[in-house]
Amino acid sequence: MATSSSFNGLTVQTQSHDYPIVIRQSGHLTGDSMASQVVPYIHGQQVLIVTNETIAPLYLQPLQDELAEQFTVAVCVLADGEQYKNQASINQIYDALMAEHFNRDVTLIALGGGVVGDMTGFAAASFMRGVNFIQIPTTLLSQVDSSVGGKTGINHPQGKNMIGAFWQPQMVLADMTTLQTLPARELSAGIAEVIKYALIMDVDFLAWLEQNMAAMLALDLAVLGEAVKRCCQYKADIVAQDERESGIRAILNFGHTFGHVIETHEGYGNWLHGEAVAAGMVQAAELSEKLGWLSADEVTRVKRILTLANLPVIAPPIAVETALRLMGHDKKVKQGQIRLILLKSLGNAVLTSDFDAQLLTETLAQSA
Amino acid sequence: MATSSSFNGLTVQTQSHDYPIVIRQSGHLTGDSMASQVVPYIHGQQVLIVTNETIAPLYLQPLQDELAEQFTVAVCVLADGEQYKNQASINQIYDALMAEHFNRDVTLIALGGGVVGDMTGFAAASFMRGVNFIQIPTTLLSQVDSSVGGKTGINHPQGKNMIGAFWQPQMVLADMTTLQTLPARELSAGIAEVIKYALIMDVDFLAWLEQNMAAMLALDLAVLGEAVKRCCQYKADIVAQDERESGIRAILNFGHTFGHVIETHEGYGNWLHGEAVAAGMVQAAELSEKLGWLSADEVTRVKRILTLANLPVIAPPIAVETALRLMGHDKKVKQGQIRLILLKSLGNAVLTSDFDAQLLTETLAQSA
């Protein structure tokens, strides 16, 4: 998996096939509709659009109508929220496919955030052992994170993303105009993942974000488009080296082991994923500081950029034992040893189990 | 995917990795246990054995005990039968994995027939987006068919194998001694698939079967081992050319489109899969005769070898319209056109939609 940039977007190369991420910044030009962007990537005559109750009233109708001129189009509208990222929702997708008698030639289109994308992707991976799908991520979080890299799946009652597959889309349409209807809180949650890339990969991008955070929050679509493009490039470059997450790809989970504890403990959907990751990144930075890798000033800089983005920097109170137990279910655990992604310096993350467990306990105790 | 033979078995080469099919014909030698055969292919410390209520009392305990000397071993015992090849059973496997806090290093072992193998394989494909698994097929059907080729999955209420993945095992242990406890009816059902290979690929193998059918039914393990090895070789050679079934692999479904109609109409589990395929192969042969490709004598030869194996050669009564409708859900349907695997001659199958629909109707009407 690697990338090359050409049109407004980039091409992702994976083991199975190459696909483009198209970044759309304006919907004002004739012929520049969502539908016109995805049509070239639909093979066959059957399309199932999967979306949710929040996104459907905003973007479904024009997409559906325009595609229906050329294809047999069916729609599956799911309930909105992480708490519905489960087998019941996947079954709604399967049932819609079966009801239409769709077959291996169907293309699924995920129109929505990461939850819709992950579930649609897993349904595509598993319906008839694999059919095509297209991502139209409508949240910043999904544009910079879940829509790239081929991870798909659902939650198990005892753990997030425990059931899923690696399955690559035919294309990703990151439509900046959809961010205009995104609630401010969700925009910020997406920015948490943008900040993550700066912290793990590129301190220069951190400086860029410090300068451009106001413009992002003010929905400057050009600035947002630039941020999305950079993040997709970072992610594609990492995933290129490690598509199935046996090594370096794990650094993309910076803040996520701590964040998963928060999400699981508070109940999926009460803390937004990006909010949990934000507070989790602070915990990871604090542990990095205890190990002598970050200075106090650098941890403050991490907290400041998150605060600028209106994100939480303090985890909710969770007993240390509870947190450690919840980490035991985390996929980053290898042979019973807790492995964490920590910062050697700003812009440089490592996956390590080489730390004093006591320091982890102390870090967790700060919010216990 | 291709094969090479060396030890008593063969090596299957796939896009993801190579793996051996080991054929075990005797359990009398010290150190030649099931467990000793699979141990070299278990990485990590965690093992979940998935089996069913019928097989568990026969083969579980020694395998479990011997593996427990080296690994953390958990067991998941499913209900027995095609009607349990569903999401509820898959959830039992996920729940067992979660209860043990098993992670990406787990190896799943499928100890049972095709239903256990398909479900365990799909659980392995989808747990944490993919973990290792080993097949110990304990029915002839699964030894010659489902354990080779990487197809995994479950049924949807409206169609067989509608949900699944392509996922290759680390090894397959085809243990002939397990056939000694297989009910005669299931042995015959497995032989249906053995006969299938002869009909689609090799008329000389058909002659071999005509000579050796009595020995197979009398549980001559050397003859059965030879038949299994030949069938695995045929299947691996076909799958090598077409791992994801975009072309030639479809011929392995000879008799299956008709057979699926029988299974679906009669309810999963009432007709054994192999029995439905047997009657379905006769229907496919009869349609081939109507097209002028087979002689009446050749159709009689097909019926005779199936009858020798104590298999049904007449489909149950199903209205033609019902059968055609049920075919509409079949995965072999492309763009609404029914495509069937038919015989150009004995030992030579083709996938075609180039036939008069009226002849299909007449064929179905013979048992309506």
XYZ file of C-alpha atoms in Angstrom:
736
model
C 0.000 0.000 0.000
C 1.476 3.339 -1.062
C 0.140 6.511 -2.593
C 0.573 8.853 -5.490
C -1.214 12.194 -5.844
C -2.580 13.585 -9.093
C -6.179 14.868 -9.229
C -7.551 16.493 -6.094
C -6.899 13.526 -3.921
C -4.556 10.586 -3.889
C -4.321 6.976 -5.012
C -3.974 4.253 -2.409
C -2.175 1.091 -3.454
C -3.044 -2.111 -1.602
C -2.368 -5.805 -2.061
C -5.795 -6.382 -3.564
C -6.147 -3.298 -5.763
C -5.443 0.421 -6.084
C -8.148 2.939 -5.352
C -8.513 6.713 -5.304
C -9.448 9.029 -2.485
C -11.181 11.951 -4.180
C -11.446 15.169 -2.176
C -14.412 17.296 -3.187
C -14.390 20.868 -1.879
C -17.270 22.425 -3.768
C -20.694 21.308 -4.825
C -21.448 24.369 -6.898
C -20.278 23.220 -10.293
C -22.673 21.451 -12.640
C -21.871 17.803 -13.026
C -19.772 17.839 -9.880
C -22.323 15.943 -7.805
C -21.566 13.164 -5.343
C -23.134 10.714 -7.774
C -21.035 11.832 -10.734
C -17.881 11.195 -8.701
C -18.756 7.638 -7.737
C -20.420 6.416 -10.956
C -17.135 5.484 -12.690
C -16.364 3.082 -9.848
C -19.644 1.165 -9.937
C -19.484 -2.068 -11.923
C -22.657 -3.989 -12.586
C -26.204 -2.695 -12.263
C -26.963 -3.076 -8.565
C -26.366 -0.470 -5.881
C -27.269 -0.546 -2.208
C -26.777 2.756 -0.414
C -26.294 2.262 3.320
C -26.761 5.355 5.453
C -28.292 6.364 8.775
C -31.272 8.313 10.033
C -29.257 11.489 10.524
C -27.509 11.571 7.157
C -30.399 10.299 5.025
C -32.473 13.513 5.139
C -29.392 15.588 4.280
C -27.692 13.765 1.407
C -29.511 10.595 0.408
C -32.156 11.813 -2.018
C -30.027 13.555 -4.662
C -27.496 10.722 -4.626
C -30.190 8.058 -4.869
C -32.112 9.866 -7.618
C -29.063 10.470 -9.769
C -27.801 6.896 -9.421
C -31.279 5.520 -10.127
C -31.001 6.954 -13.645
C -28.362 4.319 -14.405
C -28.640 1.571 -11.758
C -31.074 -0.491 -9.724
C -30.757 1.354 -6.421
C -31.914 0.180 -3.001
C -31.428 1.925 0.325
C -30.775 0.691 3.856
C -31.184 3.309 6.586
C -29.633 2.326 9.927
C -30.078 3.870 13.349
C -27.407 6.462 14.110
C -24.736 5.839 16.713
C -21.851 3.655 17.848
C -24.286 1.655 19.996
C -25.865 0.369 16.776
C -22.557 -0.856 15.355
C -23.626 -4.418 15.969
C -24.871 -7.603 14.417
C -28.491 -6.433 14.302
C -27.498 -3.552 12.030
C -25.329 -5.780 9.839
C -28.339 -8.045 9.487
C -30.399 -5.089 8.266
C -27.863 -4.703 5.460
C -27.858 -8.422 4.612
C -31.653 -8.453 4.664
C -31.814 -5.479 2.290
C -29.436 -7.243 -0.107
C -31.450 -10.464 0.048
C -34.784 -8.662 -0.340
C -33.558 -7.136 -3.608
C -32.096 -10.465 -4.764
C -28.803 -8.643 -5.231
C -25.828 -10.828 -6.074
C -22.043 -10.707 -6.313
C -22.197 -7.829 -8.778
C -23.694 -5.420 -6.250
C -21.821 -2.306 -5.125
C -22.490 -1.086 -1.587
C -22.129 2.634 -0.941
C -21.480 3.758 2.625
C -22.942 7.248 3.049
C -22.184 8.382 6.578
C -19.587 8.420 9.304
C -17.229 5.751 10.526
C -19.950 3.544 11.966
C -21.790 3.383 8.649
C -18.505 2.902 6.804
C -17.213 0.135 9.062
C -20.494 -1.780 8.973
C -21.028 -1.338 5.244
C -17.462 -2.436 4.633
C -17.901 -5.554 6.745
C -21.195 -6.342 5.048
C -19.408 -5.958 1.694
C -16.553 -8.175 2.904
C -18.911 -10.903 4.042
C -21.900 -10.811 1.674
C -21.372 -13.733 -0.706
C -17.785 -13.776 0.573
C -17.033 -10.327 -0.735
C -18.540 -7.647 -2.994
C -17.470 -4.142 -4.010
C -18.074 -1.068 -1.912
C -17.513 2.682 -2.030
C -17.020 5.000 0.917
C -18.569 8.467 1.113
C -17.474 9.499 4.603
C -19.528 12.433 5.858
C -17.643 13.142 9.085
C -14.135 14.502 9.450
C -13.261 11.534 11.654
C -14.154 8.992 9.022
C -12.548 11.051 6.244
C -9.159 11.042 7.928
C -9.324 7.709 9.658
C -11.715 4.837 9.138
C -12.325 5.305 5.421
C -8.642 4.680 4.670
C -6.872 1.399 5.326
C -9.514 -1.246 4.828
C -10.470 -1.961 8.417
C -14.132 -2.889 8.640
C -16.213 -4.400 11.410
C -18.666 -4.232 14.250
C -18.496 -4.254 18.034
C -18.991 -7.242 20.301
C -20.871 -6.579 23.551
C -17.529 -7.087 25.321
C -15.279 -5.116 23.027
C -15.018 -2.635 20.187
C -14.322 -3.789 16.627
C -13.851 -7.374 17.741
C -15.582 -8.747 14.637
C -14.554 -7.625 11.190
C -12.344 -7.969 8.152
C -9.721 -6.167 6.117
C -11.571 -5.138 2.976
C -10.604 -2.302 0.634
C -13.144 -0.011 -1.079
C -13.220 0.729 -4.806
C -12.931 4.440 -4.032
C -13.376 6.961 -1.244
C -15.156 10.261 -1.851
C -14.225 12.675 0.924
C -16.774 15.416 0.388
C -15.840 18.537 2.370
C -19.273 20.053 1.784
C -20.800 17.429 4.067
C -18.803 18.902 6.954
C -21.045 21.995 6.756
C -23.832 20.023 8.407
C -21.612 18.228 10.913
C -22.320 19.198 14.550
C -19.451 21.221 16.045
C -18.827 18.542 18.643
C -18.297 15.925 15.940
C -16.072 18.221 13.929
C -13.855 18.557 16.998
C -13.892 14.799 17.524
C -12.588 14.420 13.982
C -9.890 16.987 14.598
C -8.647 14.757 17.438
C -7.562 12.202 14.839
C -6.025 14.956 12.699
C -3.972 16.038 15.696
C -3.025 12.399 16.257
C -1.215 12.274 12.915
C 0.808 15.338 13.865
C 1.763 13.847 17.230
C 2.821 10.445 15.899
C 4.363 11.443 12.555
C 5.113 15.096 11.880
C 5.816 17.914 14.291
C 5.716 20.372 11.349
C 2.092 19.392 10.771
C 1.478 20.152 14.445
C 2.708 23.691 13.835
C 0.482 23.903 10.717
C -2.499 22.850 12.818
C -1.706 25.416 15.514
C -1.847 28.071 12.782
C -4.931 26.736 11.008
C -7.117 25.462 13.837
C -9.342 28.572 13.775
C -9.927 28.192 10.037
C -10.785 24.522 10.419
C -13.307 25.225 13.157
C -14.764 27.989 10.955
C -15.323 25.372 8.208
C -12.843 26.744 5.687
C -13.295 23.922 3.174
C -9.932 24.484 1.484
C -8.084 24.228 4.795
C -10.130 21.204 5.799
C -9.463 19.616 2.408
C -5.741 20.163 2.855
C -5.836 18.621 6.341
C -7.807 15.608 5.102
C -5.434 15.088 2.185
C -2.388 15.223 4.462
C -3.920 12.810 6.960
C -4.942 10.333 4.266
C -1.405 10.527 2.898
C 0.091 9.830 6.343
C -2.257 6.950 6.926
C -1.799 5.440 3.478
C 1.979 5.621 3.865
C 1.830 3.768 7.174
C -0.672 1.209 6.001
C 1.491 0.698 2.894
C 4.188 -0.685 5.151
C 1.872 -2.870 7.175
C -1.562 -3.520 5.710
C -2.622 -6.148 8.249
C -1.255 -4.391 11.319
C 1.493 -6.796 12.331
C 3.898 -3.956 13.120
C 4.178 -0.220 12.525
C 0.505 0.293 11.677
C -0.207 -0.037 15.375
C 1.048 3.524 15.936
C -2.175 4.730 14.333
C -3.785 3.535 17.537
C -1.994 6.237 19.546
C -4.343 7.255 22.343
C -6.725 4.451 21.436
C -5.875 1.900 24.130
C -6.587 4.519 26.771
C -9.479 5.799 24.689
C -11.066 2.363 24.386
C -11.106 2.101 28.160
C -13.010 5.368 28.324
C -15.469 4.385 25.604
C -16.098 0.929 27.036
C -16.476 2.155 30.598
C -18.728 5.093 29.749
C -20.761 3.078 27.256
C -20.327 3.384 23.514
C -21.724 6.622 22.181
C -21.675 8.707 25.352
C -18.142 9.849 24.754
C -17.488 10.365 21.067
C -14.635 8.232 19.763
C -12.507 11.290 19.007
C -13.134 12.730 22.464
C -12.018 9.493 24.098
C -8.952 9.423 21.860
C -8.161 13.039 22.793
C -8.194 12.299 26.519
C -6.371 9.022 25.795
C -3.630 10.823 23.861
C -3.077 13.076 26.855
C -2.705 9.987 29.072
C -0.246 8.458 26.604
C 1.686 11.744 26.532
C 1.741 11.865 30.328
C 3.108 8.326 30.497
C 5.696 9.317 27.886
C 6.657 12.209 30.123
C 7.057 9.874 33.127
C 9.434 7.802 30.979
C 11.497 10.930 30.324
C 10.647 11.025 26.619
C 8.520 14.203 26.594
C 9.068 17.387 28.563
C 6.336 18.953 30.688
C 6.173 21.771 28.115
C 5.572 19.292 25.320
C 2.735 17.647 27.233
C 1.299 21.132 27.747
C 1.578 21.735 23.991
C -0.396 18.522 23.377
C -3.103 19.642 25.780
C -3.183 23.138 24.251
C -3.793 22.038 20.667
C -6.550 19.688 21.885
C -8.091 22.462 23.961
C -7.920 24.804 20.957
C -9.991 22.178 19.136
C -12.537 22.136 21.979
C -11.555 18.602 22.990
C -11.383 17.051 26.489
C -7.910 16.587 27.945
C -8.957 14.814 31.160
C -10.272 11.251 31.214
C -13.441 10.515 33.218
C -12.912 8.881 36.640
C -12.271 5.151 36.199
C -10.761 2.915 38.894
C -7.250 1.793 37.966
C -8.130 -1.885 38.300
C -11.125 -1.430 36.035
C -9.015 0.356 33.452
C -6.331 -2.343 33.503
C -8.957 -5.044 33.173
C -10.538 -3.265 30.221
C -7.098 -3.008 28.620
C -6.915 -6.803 28.879
C -9.501 -7.001 26.127
C -7.628 -4.621 23.921
C -6.310 -5.938 20.614
C -2.929 -4.338 21.267
C -2.302 -6.860 24.057
C 0.306 -9.474 23.057
C 0.893 -12.550 25.235
C -0.690 -10.909 28.266
C 1.796 -7.990 28.231
C 0.195 -4.577 27.783
C 1.731 -2.817 24.811
C 1.131 0.883 24.307
C 1.872 3.455 21.666
C 3.880 6.197 23.326
C 5.775 9.264 22.110
C 9.571 9.193 21.960
C 9.215 12.849 20.984
C 6.517 15.014 19.387
C 6.012 13.589 15.887
C 7.611 10.227 16.735
C 5.548 7.350 18.146
C 6.656 3.858 19.149
C 4.799 0.693 20.118
C 6.349 -0.635 23.312
C 5.804 -2.907 26.277
C 9.136 -1.778 27.727
C 7.894 0.393 30.575
C 7.437 0.055 34.315
C 3.847 -1.116 34.914
C 3.823 1.124 37.982
C 4.096 4.209 35.766
C 1.044 3.069 33.814
C -0.818 2.624 37.087
C 0.181 6.124 38.192
C -0.977 7.582 34.881
C -4.346 5.867 35.170
C -4.615 6.899 38.836
C -4.480 10.583 37.854
C -8.049 10.309 36.579
C -9.254 7.481 38.857
C -3.052 -21.850 -5.557
C -1.441 -25.076 -6.713
C -0.238 -28.262 -5.080
C 2.770 -30.475 -4.633
C 2.719 -33.869 -2.952
C 5.399 -35.254 -0.651
C 4.409 -36.709 2.758
C 1.095 -38.543 2.961
C -0.888 -35.624 1.753
C -0.323 -32.549 -0.381
C 0.601 -28.904 -0.093
C -1.877 -26.275 -1.183
C -0.469 -22.975 -2.409
C -2.700 -19.914 -2.087
C -2.275 -16.176 -2.439
C -1.997 -15.716 1.298
C 0.144 -18.721 2.270
C 0.903 -22.376 1.577
C -0.547 -25.070 3.786
C -0.504 -28.865 3.957
C -3.349 -31.339 3.806
C -2.162 -34.282 5.903
C -3.966 -37.584 5.362
C -3.874 -39.823 8.433
C -4.886 -43.453 7.835
C -3.986 -45.084 11.128
C -4.217 -44.100 14.757
C -2.301 -47.108 16.027
C 1.218 -45.739 16.068
C 2.555 -44.010 19.170
C 2.947 -40.286 18.663
C 0.657 -40.375 15.669
C -2.230 -38.722 17.462
C -4.459 -35.998 16.036
C -2.820 -33.538 18.412
C 0.739 -34.414 17.370
C -0.181 -33.696 13.747
C -1.589 -30.229 14.391
C 0.840 -28.978 17.068
C 3.515 -27.812 14.593
C 0.960 -25.477 13.024
C -0.156 -23.755 16.213
C 1.574 -20.431 16.823
C 1.071 -18.664 20.123
C -0.348 -20.153 23.295
C -4.103 -19.963 22.780
C -6.294 -22.630 21.216
C -10.052 -22.760 20.841
C -11.406 -26.101 19.666
C -14.775 -25.729 17.987
C -16.783 -28.911 17.606
C -20.351 -30.148 17.912
C -22.436 -32.297 20.232
C -22.047 -35.386 18.053
C -18.288 -35.256 17.529
C -17.306 -34.047 21.003
C -17.933 -37.380 22.798
C -15.982 -39.237 20.107
C -12.814 -37.230 19.537
C -12.662 -34.118 21.695
C -11.182 -35.356 24.968
C -7.880 -36.873 23.759
C -7.236 -33.914 21.471
C -8.051 -31.407 24.184
C -6.000 -33.193 26.848
C -2.921 -33.539 24.689
C -3.039 -29.922 23.495
C -3.600 -28.715 27.061
C -0.116 -29.972 27.916
C 1.308 -27.167 25.787
C -1.408 -24.571 25.259
C -4.250 -22.727 26.939
C -7.148 -24.672 25.461
C -10.810 -23.701 25.462
C -13.684 -25.540 23.837
C -16.861 -24.421 22.087
C -19.424 -27.162 21.464
C -22.093 -26.234 18.928
C -25.378 -27.929 18.150
C -25.068 -30.408 15.285
C -26.682 -29.741 11.943
C -26.912 -27.465 8.930
C -29.857 -25.692 10.564
C -27.418 -24.351 13.167
C -25.056 -22.898 10.583
C -26.183 -19.418 11.511
C -25.311 -16.244 13.320
C -26.345 -17.608 16.722
C -23.721 -20.347 16.436
C -21.066 -17.927 15.220
C -21.844 -15.806 18.258
C -21.205 -18.819 20.490
C -17.701 -18.957 19.024
C -17.116 -15.218 19.440
C -18.419 -15.389 23.000
C -16.073 -18.274 23.841
C -13.124 -16.293 22.466
C -14.107 -13.199 24.432
C -14.743 -15.157 27.634
C -11.167 -16.476 27.501
C -9.780 -13.031 26.649
C -8.158 -14.641 23.629
C -6.489 -12.277 21.178
C -4.992 -12.183 17.687
C -2.572 -14.977 18.554
C -5.335 -17.541 19.021
C -5.617 -20.585 16.762
C -9.089 -21.979 16.159
C -9.365 -25.702 15.470
C -12.449 -26.935 13.643
C -13.131 -30.513 14.741
C -16.142 -31.738 12.825
C -17.844 -31.745 9.458
C -18.372 -29.009 6.938
C -20.751 -27.015 9.091
C -18.247 -26.818 11.938
C -15.448 -26.087 9.475
C -17.297 -23.352 7.607
C -18.404 -21.618 10.806
C -15.044 -21.930 12.531
C -13.356 -20.621 9.418
C -15.668 -17.615 9.239
C -15.188 -16.941 12.951
C -11.417 -17.094 12.363
C -11.727 -14.782 9.351
C -13.730 -12.230 11.300
C -12.488 -12.391 14.905
C -10.218 -9.367 15.316
C -10.248 -9.164 11.508
C -8.568 -12.505 11.088
C -6.796 -15.175 13.167
C -5.301 -18.575 12.366
C -7.308 -21.757 12.116
C -6.806 -25.463 11.494
C -9.297 -27.878 9.947
C -9.791 -31.422 11.234
C -12.662 -32.533 8.986
C -14.360 -35.624 10.400
C -16.735 -36.363 7.531
C -15.846 -37.529 4.057
C -17.799 -34.626 2.619
C -15.748 -32.032 4.418
C -12.487 -33.883 3.757
C -12.953 -33.761 -0.002
C -14.830 -30.509 -0.285
C -15.290 -27.761 2.236
C -11.958 -28.085 4.040
C -10.062 -27.238 0.840
C -10.293 -23.918 -0.931
C -10.833 -21.378 1.798
C -14.570 -20.855 1.538
C -16.053 -20.129 4.944
C -19.428 -18.839 6.036
C -22.903 -19.257 7.400
C -26.407 -19.386 5.975
C -28.855 -16.509 5.791
C -32.508 -17.401 6.466
C -33.088 -16.782 2.749
C -30.053 -18.525 1.320
C -27.177 -20.880 1.941
C -23.654 -19.568 2.509
C -24.759 -16.010 1.828
C -22.491 -14.604 4.542
C -18.847 -15.543 4.673
C -15.271 -14.955 3.630
C -12.397 -16.525 1.765
C -9.982 -17.547 4.509
C -7.309 -20.231 4.290
C -6.409 -22.590 7.159
C -2.886 -23.175 8.463
C -3.317 -26.899 7.786
C -5.938 -29.537 7.176
C -5.778 -32.895 8.933
C -7.954 -35.366 7.035
C -8.128 -38.213 9.527
C -9.506 -41.358 7.877
C -10.023 -43.040 11.244
C -12.813 -40.580 12.011
C -14.786 -42.079 9.118
C -15.178 -45.275 11.174
C -17.759 -43.519 13.340
C -19.481 -41.716 10.475
C -23.079 -42.871 9.895
C -23.416 -44.790 6.631
C -25.826 -42.200 5.273
C -23.245 -39.453 5.778
C -20.473 -41.535 4.256
C -22.622 -41.892 1.139
C -23.341 -38.166 1.143
C -19.583 -37.563 1.103
C -19.128 -40.000 -1.737
C -21.522 -37.846 -3.768
C -18.872 -35.119 -3.827
C -16.183 -37.689 -4.680
C -18.276 -38.792 -7.649
C -18.701 -35.137 -8.580
C -14.950 -34.756 -9.175
C -14.999 -37.747 -11.502
C -17.952 -36.363 -13.466
C -16.544 -32.860 -13.902
C -12.822 -33.632 -14.278
C -11.734 -37.201 -14.901
C -13.614 -40.082 -16.474
C -10.728 -42.427 -15.486
C -11.436 -41.610 -11.852
C -15.051 -42.538 -12.517
C -13.856 -45.995 -13.599
C -11.648 -46.193 -10.475
C -14.682 -45.399 -8.342
C -16.806 -48.006 -10.063
C -14.132 -50.560 -9.119
C -13.553 -49.310 -5.578
C -17.018 -48.298 -4.416
C -17.527 -51.480 -2.407
C -14.204 -50.982 -0.595
C -15.064 -47.386 0.208
C -18.434 -48.351 1.642
C -16.684 -51.093 3.656
C -14.438 -48.410 5.193
C -11.167 -49.523 3.640
C -9.110 -46.615 5.005
C -6.369 -46.916 2.380
C -8.901 -46.701 -0.447
C -10.693 -43.839 1.265
C -7.362 -42.082 1.822
C -6.530 -42.442 -1.862
C -9.931 -41.068 -2.866
C -9.586 -38.108 -0.487
C -6.085 -37.346 -1.738
C -7.215 -37.405 -5.375
C -10.209 -35.180 -4.662
C -8.142 -32.656 -2.718
C -5.676 -32.592 -5.590
C -8.456 -31.962 -8.129
C -9.948 -29.250 -6.000
C -6.636 -27.566 -5.230
C -5.735 -27.568 -8.918
C -9.012 -25.880 -9.808
C -8.882 -23.403 -6.978
C -5.276 -22.625 -7.945
C -6.583 -21.228 -11.201
C -9.386 -19.254 -9.604
C -9.173 -18.720 -5.863
C -12.058 -16.270 -5.618
C -14.396 -18.069 -8.004
C -14.599 -15.585 -10.825
C -14.400 -18.317 -13.459
C -13.522 -21.998 -13.654
C -13.905 -22.659 -9.927
C -17.636 -22.533 -10.484
C -17.551 -26.046 -11.991
C -17.031 -27.356 -8.469
C -20.653 -26.382 -7.982
C -21.796 -29.065 -10.430
C -25.152 -30.338 -9.174
C -25.243 -27.628 -6.518
C -27.644 -25.164 -8.134
C -30.222 -27.926 -8.448
C -29.131 -29.269 -5.054
C -29.586 -25.893 -3.351
C -33.167 -25.819 -4.566
C -33.758 -29.194 -2.930
C -32.061 -28.215 0.329
C -33.813 -24.872 0.568
C -37.226 -26.268 -0.310
C -36.995 -29.288 1.983
C -35.443 -27.274 4.817
C -31.769 -27.392 5.636
C -30.777 -30.637 7.289
C -33.619 -32.835 6.089
C -31.836 -33.758 2.913
C -28.103 -34.079 3.513
C -26.056 -31.745 1.324
C -24.472 -34.650 -0.534
C -27.846 -36.272 -1.136
C -29.206 -33.051 -2.613
C -26.089 -32.721 -4.759
C -26.500 -36.331 -5.944
C -30.061 -35.750 -7.123
C -28.959 -32.358 -8.478
C -26.143 -33.942 -10.497
C -28.658 -36.273 -12.087
C -30.799 -33.253 -13.050
C -27.745 -31.507 -14.482
C -26.847 -34.674 -16.402
C -30.395 -34.957 -17.709
C -30.322 -31.359 -18.933
C -26.938 -32.102 -20.541
C -28.582 -35.030 -22.310
C -31.406 -32.791 -23.576
C -28.715 -30.518 -25.028
C -27.238 -33.472 -26.856
C -24.011 -33.481 -24.845
C -24.512 -36.761 -22.970
C -26.010 -40.009 -24.264
C -28.818 -41.793 -22.438
C -26.278 -44.505 -21.534
C -24.001 -41.941 -19.947
C -26.838 -40.547 -17.847
C -27.586 -44.104 -16.798
C -23.906 -44.541 -15.830
C -24.177 -41.421 -13.649
C -27.279 -42.779 -11.951
C -25.673 -46.211 -11.512
C -22.545 -44.991 -9.691
C -24.734 -42.844 -7.410
C -27.040 -45.778 -6.753
C -24.014 -47.981 -5.994
C -23.131 -45.401 -3.345
C -26.664 -45.601 -1.916
C -27.481 -42.071 -3.029
C -30.803 -40.660 -4.292
C -31.086 -40.084 -8.033
C -34.547 -38.506 -8.057
C -35.226 -35.031 -6.675
C -38.202 -34.565 -4.347
C -41.336 -33.054 -5.907
C -40.937 -29.279 -6.218
C -43.111 -27.100 -8.452
C -41.161 -25.744 -11.414
C -42.003 -22.132 -10.575
C -40.814 -22.633 -7.020
C -37.571 -24.182 -8.207
C -36.911 -21.349 -10.654
C -37.637 -18.784 -7.973
C -35.246 -20.514 -5.565
C -32.596 -20.516 -8.294
C -33.021 -16.758 -8.431
C -31.280 -16.549 -5.070
C -28.434 -18.711 -6.172
C -24.951 -17.204 -6.271
C -24.372 -18.643 -9.743
C -26.925 -16.201 -11.132
C -25.281 -13.441 -13.197
C -27.327 -10.445 -14.340
C -30.593 -12.310 -13.868
C -29.576 -15.044 -16.335
C -29.473 -18.532 -14.824
C -26.063 -20.074 -15.357
C -25.566 -23.783 -14.755
C -22.682 -26.191 -14.671
C -23.431 -28.887 -17.230
C -21.486 -31.795 -18.709
C -20.099 -31.514 -22.234
C -19.089 -35.143 -21.710
C -18.348 -37.376 -18.713
C -15.304 -35.816 -17.016
C -15.772 -32.430 -18.681
C -17.942 -29.724 -17.106
C -18.742 -26.239 -18.360
C -20.440 -23.213 -16.811
C -23.003 -21.938 -19.274
C -26.118 -19.836 -19.656
C -26.325 -20.830 -23.311
C -29.290 -23.192 -23.185
C -32.985 -23.029 -23.973
C -34.811 -22.102 -20.765
C -37.568 -24.464 -21.841
C -35.201 -27.433 -21.472
C -34.431 -26.385 -17.907
C -38.148 -26.175 -17.211
C -38.654 -29.657 -18.666
C -35.837 -31.032 -16.526
C -37.325 -29.520 -13.381
C -40.791 -30.727 -14.381
C -39.620 -34.342 -14.313
C -39.637 -34.208 -10.512
C -42.334 -31.537 -10.033
